[in-house]
Amino acid sequence: EDKVVQSPLSLVVHEGDTVTLNCSYEVTNFRSLLWYKQEKKAPTFLFMLTSSGIEKKSGRLSSILDKKELFSILNITATQTGDSAIYLCAVEAHSGNTPLVFGKGTRLSVIA
Amino acid sequence: GAVVSQHPSRVICKSGTSVKIECRSLDFQATTMFWYRQFPKQSLMLMATSNEGSKATYEQGVEKDKFLINHASLTLSTLTVTSAHPEDSSFYICSARDLQKLAGTRTGELFFGEGSRLTVL
């Protein structure tokens, strides 16, 4: 059974801190790993990772995948209160039109 | 870009009534749509895969007679929660993939609807 495990489940930091969120996975026929940010409604897409060792970056957020060790990390530098959200990691298996398998998420709270 | 629209965004109903949630792909055709459910402080759990013109496939533990899925066209899938009870209160989200973007690429982008928050009193 495909599985995605995120850690920590929750995290409280102060503004300006740097955080690292972890995601490990077990999936048959891995295709991609995705990170999403969820606030009050549907998740919003952050990154899709398919290759090991290539960092993807968007502003203060960055992510990298290790396909040998089966994990990914999401880094957020200089955190702001607006970064407070649930960060979801998901994997896509096989090819074609398949659903995503999500981890439980990391609830990040950034306090001023 | 491609968008998936979900309606209603919020619904409150009495126990025992049925509620229908619609999911539309606005500028692409979706032969398959995925329905997820998210309980408070938990992750998105796949409930079922909706297939245009055929029966939906349900995940283990999801009652197909309670969560009726109809995918009558290439742009519309509906989820009906029948005889809703308070334990059905949850956030329901649909998603679909633009297969034209999928063709020729390793993965096509998966779009999510805005979600529907159901509260059963």
CSV table of C-alpha atoms in Angstrom, one decimal:
chain,number,residue,atom,x,y,z
A,1,GLU,CA,0.0,0.0,0.0
A,2,ASP,CA,1.3,3.4,-0.9
A,3,LYS,CA,2.2,5.5,2.1
A,4,VAL,CA,3.3,9.1,2.8
A,5,VAL,CA,4.6,10.1,6.2
A,6,GLN,CA,5.1,13.7,7.1
A,7,SER,CA,6.9,15.1,10.1
A,8,PRO,CA,6.6,17.0,12.3
A,9,LEU,CA,2.8,16.9,12.5
A,10,SER,CA,2.8,20.4,13.9
A,11,LEU,CA,5.3,23.2,14.4
A,12,VAL,CA,5.2,26.6,16.0
A,13,VAL,CA,8.0,29.1,15.1
A,14,HIS,CA,8.6,32.8,15.4
A,15,GLU,CA,8.7,35.1,12.5
A,16,GLY,CA,12.0,35.1,10.8
A,17,ASP,CA,12.8,31.5,11.7
A,18,THR,CA,13.7,28.9,9.1
A,19,VAL,CA,11.7,25.7,9.0
A,20,THR,CA,12.3,22.3,7.4
A,21,LEU,CA,9.3,20.0,6.8
A,22,ASN,CA,9.9,16.4,6.1
A,23,CYS,CA,8.1,13.9,3.9
A,24,SER,CA,9.0,10.2,3.4
A,25,TYR,CA,7.2,7.9,1.1
A,26,GLU,CA,6.7,4.3,0.0
A,27,VAL,CA,5.0,4.0,-3.4
A,28,THR,CA,5.0,1.5,-6.2
A,29,ASN,CA,6.1,3.0,-9.5
A,30,PHE,CA,6.9,6.5,-8.2
A,31,ARG,CA,6.1,9.3,-10.7
A,32,SER,CA,6.3,12.5,-8.7
A,33,LEU,CA,6.1,14.1,-5.3
A,34,LEU,CA,4.1,17.2,-4.8
A,35,TRP,CA,3.9,19.8,-2.0
A,36,TYR,CA,0.8,21.8,-1.3
A,37,LYS,CA,-0.2,24.6,1.1
A,38,GLN,CA,-3.6,24.5,2.6
A,39,GLU,CA,-5.1,27.3,4.5
A,40,LYS,CA,-8.9,27.4,4.9
A,41,LYS,CA,-10.0,25.8,1.7
A,42,ALA,CA,-8.5,23.7,-1.0
A,43,PRO,CA,-4.8,23.0,-1.2
A,44,THR,CA,-2.7,25.3,-3.4
A,45,PHE,CA,0.1,23.8,-5.4
A,46,LEU,CA,3.7,24.6,-4.4
A,47,PHE,CA,6.1,22.2,-6.1
A,48,MET,CA,6.2,19.1,-8.1
A,49,LEU,CA,9.4,17.0,-7.9
A,50,THR,CA,10.4,14.2,-10.1
A,51,SER,CA,14.2,14.1,-10.1
A,52,SER,CA,16.6,13.6,-7.2
A,53,GLY,CA,18.9,16.4,-6.1
A,54,ILE,CA,17.4,19.2,-8.1
A,55,GLU,CA,16.2,22.0,-5.9
A,56,LYS,CA,13.0,23.8,-6.8
A,57,LYS,CA,12.7,27.3,-5.5
A,58,SER,CA,9.9,29.8,-5.2
A,59,GLY,CA,10.7,32.9,-3.2
A,60,ARG,CA,11.4,31.8,0.4
A,61,LEU,CA,10.3,28.3,-0.3
A,62,SER,CA,12.4,25.5,-1.7
A,63,SER,CA,12.2,21.8,-1.9
A,64,ILE,CA,14.3,18.9,-2.9
A,65,LEU,CA,13.8,15.2,-3.5
A,66,ASP,CA,15.9,12.1,-2.7
A,67,LYS,CA,14.6,9.2,-4.6
A,68,LYS,CA,17.2,6.8,-3.2
A,69,GLU,CA,16.2,7.5,0.4
A,70,LEU,CA,12.6,8.1,-0.5
A,71,PHE,CA,12.1,11.5,1.1
A,72,SER,CA,11.7,15.1,0.4
A,73,ILE,CA,12.1,18.3,2.4
A,74,LEU,CA,10.3,21.6,2.1
A,75,ASN,CA,12.3,24.6,3.5
A,76,ILE,CA,10.8,28.0,4.3
A,77,THR,CA,13.2,30.7,5.2
A,78,ALA,CA,12.5,34.0,7.0
A,79,THR,CA,9.0,32.8,7.9
A,80,GLN,CA,6.1,35.2,8.1
A,81,THR,CA,2.7,34.9,9.8
A,82,GLY,CA,1.2,34.4,6.3
A,83,ASP,CA,3.1,31.1,6.0
A,84,SER,CA,0.9,29.6,8.8
A,85,ALA,CA,-1.0,26.8,7.1
A,86,ILE,CA,-1.0,23.0,6.7
A,87,TYR,CA,1.6,21.8,4.3
A,88,LEU,CA,0.7,18.6,2.5
A,89,CYS,CA,3.0,16.2,0.8
A,90,ALA,CA,1.6,13.9,-1.8
A,91,VAL,CA,2.9,11.3,-4.2
A,92,GLU,CA,1.8,10.2,-7.6
A,93,ALA,CA,2.2,6.6,-8.6
A,94,HIS,CA,2.2,4.9,-11.9
A,95,SER,CA,1.6,6.7,-15.1
A,96,GLY,CA,-1.5,8.2,-16.5
A,97,ASN,CA,-4.5,9.5,-14.6
A,98,THR,CA,-4.1,8.4,-11.0
A,99,PRO,CA,-5.0,10.0,-7.8
A,100,LEU,CA,-2.6,11.6,-5.3
A,101,VAL,CA,-1.8,9.9,-2.0
A,102,PHE,CA,-1.5,12.5,0.7
A,103,GLY,CA,0.4,12.6,4.0
A,104,LYS,CA,-1.3,13.8,7.1
A,105,GLY,CA,0.3,17.2,6.7
A,106,THR,CA,2.4,19.5,8.9
A,107,ARG,CA,0.5,22.3,10.6
A,108,LEU,CA,2.8,25.3,10.7
A,109,SER,CA,2.1,28.2,13.0
A,110,VAL,CA,4.2,31.3,12.7
A,111,ILE,CA,3.8,33.8,15.5
A,112,ALA,CA,4.9,37.4,15.5
B,1,GLY,CA,-5.3,28.1,-17.0
B,2,ALA,CA,-7.6,25.1,-16.4
B,3,VAL,CA,-9.9,25.4,-13.4
B,4,VAL,CA,-12.1,23.0,-11.5
B,5,SER,CA,-15.2,24.6,-10.0
B,6,GLN,CA,-17.0,23.0,-7.0
B,7,HIS,CA,-20.4,24.0,-5.6
B,8,PRO,CA,-21.7,24.6,-3.0
B,9,SER,CA,-18.7,25.8,-1.0
B,10,ARG,CA,-20.6,25.4,2.2
B,11,VAL,CA,-23.8,23.6,3.1
B,12,ILE,CA,-25.6,23.0,6.3
B,13,CYS,CA,-28.3,20.4,6.4
B,14,LYS,CA,-30.5,18.4,8.8
B,15,SER,CA,-29.7,14.8,9.6
B,16,GLY,CA,-31.4,12.4,7.2
B,17,THR,CA,-31.4,14.7,4.2
B,18,SER,CA,-29.4,14.3,1.1
B,19,VAL,CA,-26.8,16.8,-0.2
B,20,LYS,CA,-25.4,17.0,-3.7
B,21,ILE,CA,-22.0,18.5,-4.5
B,22,GLU,CA,-21.0,19.4,-8.0
B,23,CYS,CA,-17.6,19.4,-9.5
B,24,ARG,CA,-17.0,20.9,-13.0
B,25,SER,CA,-13.9,21.2,-15.1
B,26,LEU,CA,-14.3,24.6,-16.7
B,27,ASP,CA,-12.0,24.6,-19.7
B,28,PHE,CA,-10.9,21.0,-20.1
B,29,GLN,CA,-12.5,17.6,-20.3
B,30,ALA,CA,-12.1,15.2,-17.4
B,31,THR,CA,-12.9,11.6,-18.0
B,32,THR,CA,-11.9,10.9,-14.5
B,33,MET,CA,-12.4,13.0,-11.3
B,34,PHE,CA,-11.2,12.2,-7.8
B,35,TRP,CA,-13.2,12.8,-4.7
B,36,TYR,CA,-11.4,13.4,-1.4
B,37,ARG,CA,-12.7,13.9,2.1
B,38,GLN,CA,-10.9,15.8,4.9
B,39,PHE,CA,-11.9,15.6,8.5
B,40,PRO,CA,-10.8,18.4,10.9
B,41,LYS,CA,-7.0,18.4,11.4
B,42,GLN,CA,-6.6,15.4,9.2
B,43,SER,CA,-5.3,14.9,5.7
B,44,LEU,CA,-7.1,14.4,2.4
B,45,MET,CA,-8.3,10.9,2.0
B,46,LEU,CA,-9.4,9.6,-1.4
B,47,MET,CA,-13.0,8.4,-1.3
B,48,ALA,CA,-13.6,7.4,-4.9
B,49,THR,CA,-12.7,7.8,-8.5
B,50,SER,CA,-15.4,9.0,-10.7
B,51,ASN,CA,-15.4,7.7,-14.3
B,52,GLU,CA,-17.3,9.3,-17.1
B,53,GLY,CA,-19.9,6.9,-18.5
B,54,SER,CA,-19.2,4.1,-16.1
B,55,LYS,CA,-19.4,3.3,-12.4
B,56,ALA,CA,-17.2,5.0,-9.9
B,57,THR,CA,-14.6,3.0,-8.0
B,58,TYR,CA,-14.7,3.4,-4.3
B,59,GLU,CA,-11.9,3.2,-1.8
B,60,GLN,CA,-12.1,0.6,0.9
B,61,GLY,CA,-14.4,1.6,3.7
B,62,VAL,CA,-16.4,4.1,1.7
B,63,GLU,CA,-20.1,3.1,1.3
B,64,LYS,CA,-21.1,3.4,-2.4
B,65,ASP,CA,-24.8,3.5,-1.5
B,66,LYS,CA,-24.2,6.4,0.8
B,67,PHE,CA,-21.9,8.4,-1.4
B,68,LEU,CA,-23.5,8.3,-4.8
B,69,ILE,CA,-21.3,9.5,-7.6
B,70,ASN,CA,-22.5,10.4,-11.1
B,71,HIS,CA,-20.1,11.4,-13.9
B,72,ALA,CA,-22.6,12.1,-16.7
B,73,SER,CA,-20.5,14.3,-18.9
B,74,LEU,CA,-16.9,15.0,-19.6
B,75,THR,CA,-17.0,18.2,-17.5
B,76,LEU,CA,-19.3,17.3,-14.6
B,77,SER,CA,-19.2,14.9,-11.7
B,78,THR,CA,-21.5,15.0,-8.7
B,79,LEU,CA,-21.3,13.5,-5.3
B,80,THR,CA,-24.5,13.0,-3.3
B,81,VAL,CA,-24.3,12.3,0.4
B,82,THR,CA,-27.5,10.4,1.0
B,83,SER,CA,-29.2,10.3,4.4
B,84,ALA,CA,-26.5,12.5,5.9
B,85,HIS,CA,-25.6,12.1,9.5
B,86,PRO,CA,-23.4,14.3,11.7
B,87,GLU,CA,-20.5,12.0,11.3
B,88,ASP,CA,-20.6,12.9,7.5
B,89,SER,CA,-19.7,16.5,8.4
B,90,SER,CA,-16.5,17.1,6.6
B,91,PHE,CA,-14.7,19.0,3.9
B,92,TYR,CA,-15.2,17.4,0.5
B,93,ILE,CA,-12.8,18.2,-2.4
B,94,CYS,CA,-12.8,17.1,-6.0
B,95,SER,CA,-9.9,17.1,-8.4
B,96,ALA,CA,-9.3,16.4,-12.0
B,97,ARG,CA,-6.4,16.3,-14.4
B,98,ASP,CA,-6.1,18.1,-17.7
B,99,LEU,CA,-5.3,15.1,-19.9
B,100,GLN,CA,-4.3,17.2,-22.8
B,101,LYS,CA,-1.5,18.4,-20.7
B,102,LEU,CA,-0.9,14.9,-19.6
B,103,ALA,CA,-0.4,13.6,-23.1
B,104,GLY,CA,3.3,13.7,-24.0
B,105,THR,CA,4.4,14.7,-20.5
B,106,ARG,CA,5.2,12.6,-17.5
B,107,THR,CA,2.4,14.1,-15.4
B,108,GLY,CA,-0.4,16.5,-16.1
B,109,GLU,CA,-1.3,19.1,-13.5
B,110,LEU,CA,-4.0,18.0,-11.1
B,111,PHE,CA,-6.4,20.7,-10.3
B,112,PHE,CA,-8.5,20.9,-7.2
B,113,GLY,CA,-12.0,22.4,-6.7
B,114,GLU,CA,-12.5,24.9,-4.0
B,115,GLY,CA,-14.0,22.3,-1.7
B,116,SER,CA,-17.4,21.9,0.0
B,117,ARG,CA,-17.7,22.1,3.7
B,118,LEU,CA,-20.7,20.0,4.8
B,119,THR,CA,-22.2,20.4,8.3
B,120,VAL,CA,-24.9,18.0,9.2
B,121,LEU,CA,-27.0,19.0,12.3
